[in-house]
Amino acid sequence: MNAMIQYALRQWGLHNIQAVYERDQAGIWFCESEQFGPVVLKWNSTGLLDSEYRMLSCMQGRGGYRVYGYDRDRGLLLEERILPGTVLREESLLEKRVEVLARVFREIHLPQREGETYLDWLDGA
């Protein structure tokens, strides 16, 4: 695991790493990226990040958080770190916030032909 973290630090210019979850086969860390700002680094040696990557890639730009990097061979996923509600708070009008929330909820259940759905990802988690 240490070798994977060191690789990710160099690959994506990460610093200020803070462990959130660490196990033998997986881990999650909050970090700062020189290029992207606050990020979440995930590592899983069992291939479970494939479905999360596909689901998040389909949602990119639709009110969810961004995927900045994915290294399937090493089991590393780099994601935007936002607080819950960040996207909604960007809208000043309540009506717009409701529209954003409804759009995110509607689009999170993408048809299978477009990629992994959120529910598929939850089933595999």
Short mmCIF file of N, CA and C in Angstrom, two decimals:
data_model
loop_
_atom_site.label_atom_id
_atom_site.label_comp_id
_atom_site.label_asym_id
_atom_site.label_seq_id
_atom_site.Cartn_x
_atom_site.Cartn_y
_atom_site.Cartn_z
N MET A 1 0.83 -1.20 0.00
CA MET A 1 0.00 0.00 0.00
C MET A 1 0.87 1.26 0.00
N ASN A 2 1.92 1.28 0.76
CA ASN A 2 2.78 2.45 0.84
C ASN A 2 3.35 2.82 -0.52
N ALA A 3 3.72 1.82 -1.32
CA ALA A 3 4.25 2.09 -2.66
C ALA A 3 3.19 2.75 -3.55
N MET A 4 1.94 2.33 -3.41
CA MET A 4 0.85 2.92 -4.20
C MET A 4 0.63 4.38 -3.82
N ILE A 5 0.67 4.65 -2.54
CA ILE A 5 0.48 6.04 -2.08
C ILE A 5 1.63 6.92 -2.57
N GLN A 6 2.84 6.43 -2.46
CA GLN A 6 4.00 7.20 -2.94
C GLN A 6 3.89 7.47 -4.43
N TYR A 7 3.45 6.47 -5.19
CA TYR A 7 3.25 6.66 -6.63
C TYR A 7 2.21 7.76 -6.88
N ALA A 8 1.07 7.69 -6.18
CA ALA A 8 0.00 8.68 -6.36
C ALA A 8 0.47 10.07 -6.00
N LEU A 9 1.25 10.20 -4.92
CA LEU A 9 1.77 11.50 -4.52
C LEU A 9 2.60 12.13 -5.64
N ARG A 10 3.46 11.32 -6.24
CA ARG A 10 4.31 11.81 -7.35
C ARG A 10 3.48 12.06 -8.62
N GLN A 11 2.61 11.11 -8.95
CA GLN A 11 1.83 11.17 -10.19
C GLN A 11 0.94 12.40 -10.26
N TRP A 12 0.26 12.71 -9.16
CA TRP A 12 -0.72 13.79 -9.17
C TRP A 12 -0.30 14.99 -8.32
N GLY A 13 0.94 15.05 -7.89
CA GLY A 13 1.42 16.19 -7.12
C GLY A 13 0.64 16.41 -5.84
N LEU A 14 0.45 15.36 -5.05
CA LEU A 14 -0.36 15.44 -3.85
C LEU A 14 0.50 15.73 -2.62
N HIS A 15 -0.09 16.43 -1.66
CA HIS A 15 0.57 16.71 -0.39
C HIS A 15 -0.50 16.85 0.69
N ASN A 16 -0.09 17.07 1.92
CA ASN A 16 -1.01 17.18 3.07
C ASN A 16 -1.98 16.00 3.12
N ILE A 17 -1.43 14.81 3.02
CA ILE A 17 -2.26 13.61 3.01
C ILE A 17 -2.75 13.28 4.41
N GLN A 18 -4.05 12.96 4.50
CA GLN A 18 -4.68 12.65 5.78
C GLN A 18 -5.51 11.38 5.61
N ALA A 19 -5.19 10.34 6.35
CA ALA A 19 -5.90 9.07 6.25
C ALA A 19 -7.32 9.20 6.75
N VAL A 20 -8.26 8.67 5.98
CA VAL A 20 -9.66 8.59 6.37
C VAL A 20 -9.98 7.14 6.72
N TYR A 21 -9.43 6.22 5.91
CA TYR A 21 -9.72 4.79 6.05
C TYR A 21 -8.53 4.03 5.48
N GLU A 22 -8.00 3.08 6.24
CA GLU A 22 -6.89 2.27 5.75
C GLU A 22 -7.10 0.82 6.15
N ARG A 23 -7.01 -0.07 5.17
CA ARG A 23 -7.08 -1.52 5.39
C ARG A 23 -6.00 -2.17 4.53
N ASP A 24 -5.85 -3.48 4.63
CA ASP A 24 -4.84 -4.20 3.86
C ASP A 24 -5.04 -4.06 2.35
N GLN A 25 -6.27 -4.09 1.91
CA GLN A 25 -6.58 -4.10 0.48
C GLN A 25 -7.13 -2.78 -0.06
N ALA A 26 -7.32 -1.77 0.82
CA ALA A 26 -7.98 -0.54 0.38
C ALA A 26 -7.67 0.62 1.32
N GLY A 27 -7.91 1.82 0.83
CA GLY A 27 -7.72 3.01 1.65
C GLY A 27 -8.32 4.24 1.00
N ILE A 28 -8.60 5.25 1.83
CA ILE A 28 -9.13 6.54 1.38
C ILE A 28 -8.37 7.62 2.14
N TRP A 29 -7.92 8.64 1.40
CA TRP A 29 -7.17 9.75 2.00
C TRP A 29 -7.66 11.07 1.45
N PHE A 30 -7.71 12.09 2.30
CA PHE A 30 -7.91 13.46 1.87
C PHE A 30 -6.53 14.02 1.59
N CYS A 31 -6.40 14.77 0.49
CA CYS A 31 -5.12 15.35 0.11
C CYS A 31 -5.35 16.71 -0.53
N GLU A 32 -4.26 17.39 -0.78
CA GLU A 32 -4.24 18.61 -1.58
C GLU A 32 -3.45 18.30 -2.83
N SER A 33 -3.97 18.76 -3.97
CA SER A 33 -3.28 18.58 -5.24
C SER A 33 -2.82 19.93 -5.75
N GLU A 34 -1.59 19.98 -6.23
CA GLU A 34 -1.07 21.22 -6.80
C GLU A 34 -1.92 21.69 -7.98
N GLN A 35 -2.45 20.73 -8.73
CA GLN A 35 -3.22 21.05 -9.93
C GLN A 35 -4.72 21.21 -9.67
N PHE A 36 -5.29 20.39 -8.78
CA PHE A 36 -6.74 20.33 -8.63
C PHE A 36 -7.29 20.92 -7.34
N GLY A 37 -6.45 21.15 -6.35
CA GLY A 37 -6.93 21.63 -5.06
C GLY A 37 -7.30 20.46 -4.15
N PRO A 38 -8.37 20.60 -3.33
CA PRO A 38 -8.75 19.52 -2.41
C PRO A 38 -9.23 18.28 -3.17
N VAL A 39 -8.68 17.12 -2.83
CA VAL A 39 -9.02 15.88 -3.52
C VAL A 39 -9.18 14.73 -2.52
N VAL A 40 -9.77 13.65 -3.03
CA VAL A 40 -9.88 12.39 -2.31
C VAL A 40 -9.13 11.36 -3.15
N LEU A 41 -8.21 10.65 -2.51
CA LEU A 41 -7.47 9.58 -3.15
C LEU A 41 -8.01 8.26 -2.62
N LYS A 42 -8.39 7.37 -3.53
CA LYS A 42 -8.87 6.05 -3.14
C LYS A 42 -7.96 4.99 -3.75
N TRP A 43 -7.71 3.95 -2.97
CA TRP A 43 -6.93 2.82 -3.46
C TRP A 43 -7.66 1.55 -3.08
N ASN A 44 -7.80 0.65 -4.06
CA ASN A 44 -8.41 -0.64 -3.80
C ASN A 44 -7.74 -1.66 -4.70
N SER A 45 -7.16 -2.67 -4.11
CA SER A 45 -6.41 -3.66 -4.88
C SER A 45 -7.30 -4.75 -5.46
N THR A 46 -8.60 -4.72 -5.19
CA THR A 46 -9.47 -5.79 -5.64
C THR A 46 -10.30 -5.44 -6.88
N GLY A 47 -10.08 -4.28 -7.48
CA GLY A 47 -10.80 -3.90 -8.69
C GLY A 47 -12.16 -3.28 -8.46
N LEU A 48 -12.52 -2.98 -7.23
CA LEU A 48 -13.83 -2.42 -6.95
C LEU A 48 -14.00 -0.97 -7.40
N LEU A 49 -12.94 -0.29 -7.77
CA LEU A 49 -13.05 1.10 -8.18
C LEU A 49 -13.51 1.27 -9.63
N ASP A 50 -13.52 0.19 -10.42
CA ASP A 50 -13.96 0.29 -11.82
C ASP A 50 -15.37 0.82 -11.94
N SER A 51 -16.31 0.25 -11.17
CA SER A 51 -17.70 0.69 -11.28
C SER A 51 -17.87 2.12 -10.76
N GLU A 52 -17.16 2.48 -9.71
CA GLU A 52 -17.24 3.85 -9.20
C GLU A 52 -16.71 4.83 -10.24
N TYR A 53 -15.60 4.50 -10.86
CA TYR A 53 -15.03 5.36 -11.89
C TYR A 53 -16.00 5.55 -13.06
N ARG A 54 -16.59 4.47 -13.54
CA ARG A 54 -17.54 4.58 -14.66
C ARG A 54 -18.75 5.42 -14.29
N MET A 55 -19.29 5.20 -13.10
CA MET A 55 -20.46 5.96 -12.67
C MET A 55 -20.13 7.44 -12.54
N LEU A 56 -19.01 7.76 -11.90
CA LEU A 56 -18.64 9.16 -11.72
C LEU A 56 -18.29 9.83 -13.05
N SER A 57 -17.68 9.10 -13.95
CA SER A 57 -17.35 9.67 -15.26
C SER A 57 -18.61 10.04 -16.03
N CYS A 58 -19.64 9.21 -15.92
CA CYS A 58 -20.91 9.52 -16.58
C CYS A 58 -21.57 10.75 -15.97
N MET A 59 -21.38 10.96 -14.67
CA MET A 59 -22.01 12.08 -13.97
C MET A 59 -21.21 13.38 -14.08
N GLN A 60 -20.00 13.32 -14.58
CA GLN A 60 -19.13 14.48 -14.62
C GLN A 60 -19.83 15.66 -15.31
N GLY A 61 -19.84 16.80 -14.64
CA GLY A 61 -20.46 17.99 -15.19
C GLY A 61 -21.97 18.06 -14.99
N ARG A 62 -22.53 17.13 -14.25
CA ARG A 62 -23.98 17.09 -14.05
C ARG A 62 -24.35 17.31 -12.58
N GLY A 63 -23.56 18.05 -11.86
CA GLY A 63 -23.88 18.35 -10.47
C GLY A 63 -23.18 17.44 -9.48
N GLY A 64 -22.45 16.46 -9.96
CA GLY A 64 -21.69 15.60 -9.07
C GLY A 64 -20.27 16.12 -8.95
N TYR A 65 -19.42 15.35 -8.32
CA TYR A 65 -18.04 15.78 -8.23
C TYR A 65 -17.21 15.15 -9.34
N ARG A 66 -16.06 15.76 -9.60
CA ARG A 66 -15.24 15.38 -10.76
C ARG A 66 -14.28 14.25 -10.44
N VAL A 67 -13.97 13.48 -11.46
CA VAL A 67 -12.91 12.48 -11.40
C VAL A 67 -11.70 13.13 -12.08
N TYR A 68 -10.59 13.19 -11.38
CA TYR A 68 -9.38 13.81 -11.93
C TYR A 68 -8.40 12.79 -12.49
N GLY A 69 -8.41 11.59 -11.97
CA GLY A 69 -7.47 10.60 -12.45
C GLY A 69 -7.88 9.21 -12.03
N TYR A 70 -7.53 8.24 -12.88
CA TYR A 70 -7.82 6.84 -12.58
C TYR A 70 -6.70 6.00 -13.16
N ASP A 71 -6.12 5.19 -12.33
CA ASP A 71 -5.09 4.25 -12.76
C ASP A 71 -5.60 2.86 -12.42
N ARG A 72 -6.23 2.24 -13.40
CA ARG A 72 -6.86 0.94 -13.19
C ARG A 72 -5.84 -0.12 -12.77
N ASP A 73 -4.68 -0.13 -13.39
CA ASP A 73 -3.67 -1.14 -13.09
C ASP A 73 -3.21 -1.09 -11.64
N ARG A 74 -3.16 0.10 -11.07
CA ARG A 74 -2.70 0.26 -9.69
C ARG A 74 -3.86 0.36 -8.69
N GLY A 75 -5.08 0.46 -9.21
CA GLY A 75 -6.24 0.57 -8.33
C GLY A 75 -6.34 1.90 -7.62
N LEU A 76 -5.99 2.99 -8.32
CA LEU A 76 -6.00 4.34 -7.73
C LEU A 76 -7.04 5.22 -8.43
N LEU A 77 -7.80 5.95 -7.64
CA LEU A 77 -8.81 6.86 -8.15
C LEU A 77 -8.66 8.20 -7.44
N LEU A 78 -8.58 9.28 -8.20
CA LEU A 78 -8.45 10.62 -7.65
C LEU A 78 -9.70 11.41 -7.99
N GLU A 79 -10.38 11.91 -6.95
CA GLU A 79 -11.66 12.59 -7.11
C GLU A 79 -11.64 13.97 -6.47
N GLU A 80 -12.52 14.82 -6.95
CA GLU A 80 -12.71 16.13 -6.33
C GLU A 80 -13.25 15.94 -4.92
N ARG A 81 -12.79 16.76 -4.00
CA ARG A 81 -13.32 16.72 -2.63
C ARG A 81 -14.20 17.94 -2.42
N ILE A 82 -15.48 17.67 -2.24
CA ILE A 82 -16.43 18.75 -1.95
C ILE A 82 -17.24 18.33 -0.73
N LEU A 83 -17.79 19.30 -0.07
CA LEU A 83 -18.69 19.03 1.05
C LEU A 83 -20.08 18.79 0.51
N PRO A 84 -20.87 17.93 1.14
CA PRO A 84 -22.26 17.75 0.69
C PRO A 84 -22.99 19.09 0.64
N GLY A 85 -23.68 19.32 -0.45
CA GLY A 85 -24.44 20.56 -0.61
C GLY A 85 -23.69 21.67 -1.30
N THR A 86 -22.41 21.49 -1.62
CA THR A 86 -21.62 22.55 -2.26
C THR A 86 -22.27 22.98 -3.57
N VAL A 87 -22.67 22.02 -4.39
CA VAL A 87 -23.27 22.34 -5.69
C VAL A 87 -24.58 23.09 -5.49
N LEU A 88 -25.37 22.69 -4.53
CA LEU A 88 -26.65 23.37 -4.29
C LEU A 88 -26.46 24.78 -3.76
N ARG A 89 -25.48 24.97 -2.89
CA ARG A 89 -25.26 26.32 -2.32
C ARG A 89 -24.76 27.32 -3.36
N GLU A 90 -24.28 26.83 -4.49
CA GLU A 90 -23.84 27.75 -5.55
C GLU A 90 -25.03 28.50 -6.15
N GLU A 91 -26.23 27.94 -6.01
CA GLU A 91 -27.44 28.58 -6.52
C GLU A 91 -28.05 29.43 -5.42
N SER A 92 -28.30 30.70 -5.71
CA SER A 92 -28.82 31.59 -4.68
C SER A 92 -30.34 31.48 -4.52
N LEU A 93 -31.06 31.13 -5.57
CA LEU A 93 -32.52 31.04 -5.51
C LEU A 93 -32.95 29.62 -5.13
N LEU A 94 -33.90 29.54 -4.21
CA LEU A 94 -34.40 28.25 -3.74
C LEU A 94 -34.94 27.41 -4.90
N GLU A 95 -35.67 28.04 -5.82
CA GLU A 95 -36.24 27.32 -6.96
C GLU A 95 -35.14 26.66 -7.80
N LYS A 96 -34.04 27.38 -8.00
CA LYS A 96 -32.91 26.84 -8.77
C LYS A 96 -32.26 25.67 -8.02
N ARG A 97 -32.16 25.79 -6.71
CA ARG A 97 -31.59 24.70 -5.91
C ARG A 97 -32.42 23.43 -6.06
N VAL A 98 -33.74 23.58 -6.02
CA VAL A 98 -34.62 22.42 -6.19
C VAL A 98 -34.44 21.82 -7.58
N GLU A 99 -34.31 22.66 -8.59
CA GLU A 99 -34.07 22.16 -9.96
C GLU A 99 -32.76 21.39 -10.05
N VAL A 100 -31.71 21.92 -9.42
CA VAL A 100 -30.41 21.24 -9.45
C VAL A 100 -30.51 19.89 -8.74
N LEU A 101 -31.12 19.86 -7.57
CA LEU A 101 -31.28 18.62 -6.83
C LEU A 101 -32.08 17.60 -7.64
N ALA A 102 -33.16 18.02 -8.24
CA ALA A 102 -33.98 17.11 -9.04
C ALA A 102 -33.20 16.59 -10.25
N ARG A 103 -32.43 17.46 -10.90
CA ARG A 103 -31.64 17.05 -12.06
C ARG A 103 -30.58 16.02 -11.67
N VAL A 104 -29.88 16.28 -10.56
CA VAL A 104 -28.86 15.33 -10.10
C VAL A 104 -29.51 13.98 -9.79
N PHE A 105 -30.62 13.98 -9.08
CA PHE A 105 -31.29 12.74 -8.74
C PHE A 105 -31.76 12.00 -9.99
N ARG A 106 -32.33 12.73 -10.95
CA ARG A 106 -32.83 12.13 -12.18
C ARG A 106 -31.67 11.54 -13.00
N GLU A 107 -30.58 12.28 -13.11
CA GLU A 107 -29.48 11.85 -13.97
C GLU A 107 -28.56 10.84 -13.33
N ILE A 108 -28.67 10.66 -12.02
CA ILE A 108 -27.81 9.69 -11.36
C ILE A 108 -28.23 8.26 -11.73
N HIS A 109 -29.43 8.11 -12.23
CA HIS A 109 -29.94 6.81 -12.65
C HIS A 109 -29.88 6.69 -14.17
N LEU A 110 -28.68 6.81 -14.71
CA LEU A 110 -28.48 6.75 -16.16
C LEU A 110 -28.82 5.37 -16.71
N PRO A 111 -29.30 5.31 -17.95
CA PRO A 111 -29.53 3.99 -18.57
C PRO A 111 -28.22 3.20 -18.64
N GLN A 112 -28.32 1.90 -18.55
CA GLN A 112 -27.14 1.04 -18.54
C GLN A 112 -26.27 1.24 -19.78
N ARG A 113 -26.86 1.52 -20.93
CA ARG A 113 -26.06 1.66 -22.16
C ARG A 113 -25.08 2.84 -22.09
N GLU A 114 -25.35 3.81 -21.19
CA GLU A 114 -24.47 4.97 -21.06
C GLU A 114 -23.39 4.76 -20.01
N GLY A 115 -23.46 3.69 -19.29
CA GLY A 115 -22.47 3.44 -18.25
C GLY A 115 -23.12 2.90 -17.00
N GLU A 116 -22.33 2.73 -16.02
CA GLU A 116 -22.79 2.18 -14.74
C GLU A 116 -23.72 3.18 -14.06
N THR A 117 -24.83 2.70 -13.55
CA THR A 117 -25.73 3.58 -12.82
C THR A 117 -25.32 3.64 -11.35
N TYR A 118 -25.83 4.62 -10.66
CA TYR A 118 -25.55 4.77 -9.24
C TYR A 118 -26.02 3.54 -8.48
N LEU A 119 -27.19 3.02 -8.83
CA LEU A 119 -27.71 1.84 -8.15
C LEU A 119 -26.84 0.62 -8.41
N ASP A 120 -26.30 0.48 -9.64
CA ASP A 120 -25.36 -0.61 -9.92
C ASP A 120 -24.13 -0.47 -9.05
N TRP A 121 -23.64 0.76 -8.94
CA TRP A 121 -22.45 1.00 -8.12
C TRP A 121 -22.73 0.66 -6.66
N LEU A 122 -23.92 1.04 -6.16
CA LEU A 122 -24.26 0.72 -4.78
C LEU A 122 -24.33 -0.79 -4.55
N ASP A 123 -24.90 -1.52 -5.52
CA ASP A 123 -24.99 -2.97 -5.39
C ASP A 123 -23.61 -3.61 -5.31
N GLY A 124 -22.62 -3.02 -6.00
CA GLY A 124 -21.27 -3.57 -6.01
C GLY A 124 -20.41 -3.10 -4.86
N ALA A 125 -20.87 -2.09 -4.11
CA ALA A 125 -20.06 -1.51 -3.03
C ALA A 125 -20.02 -2.40 -1.81
#
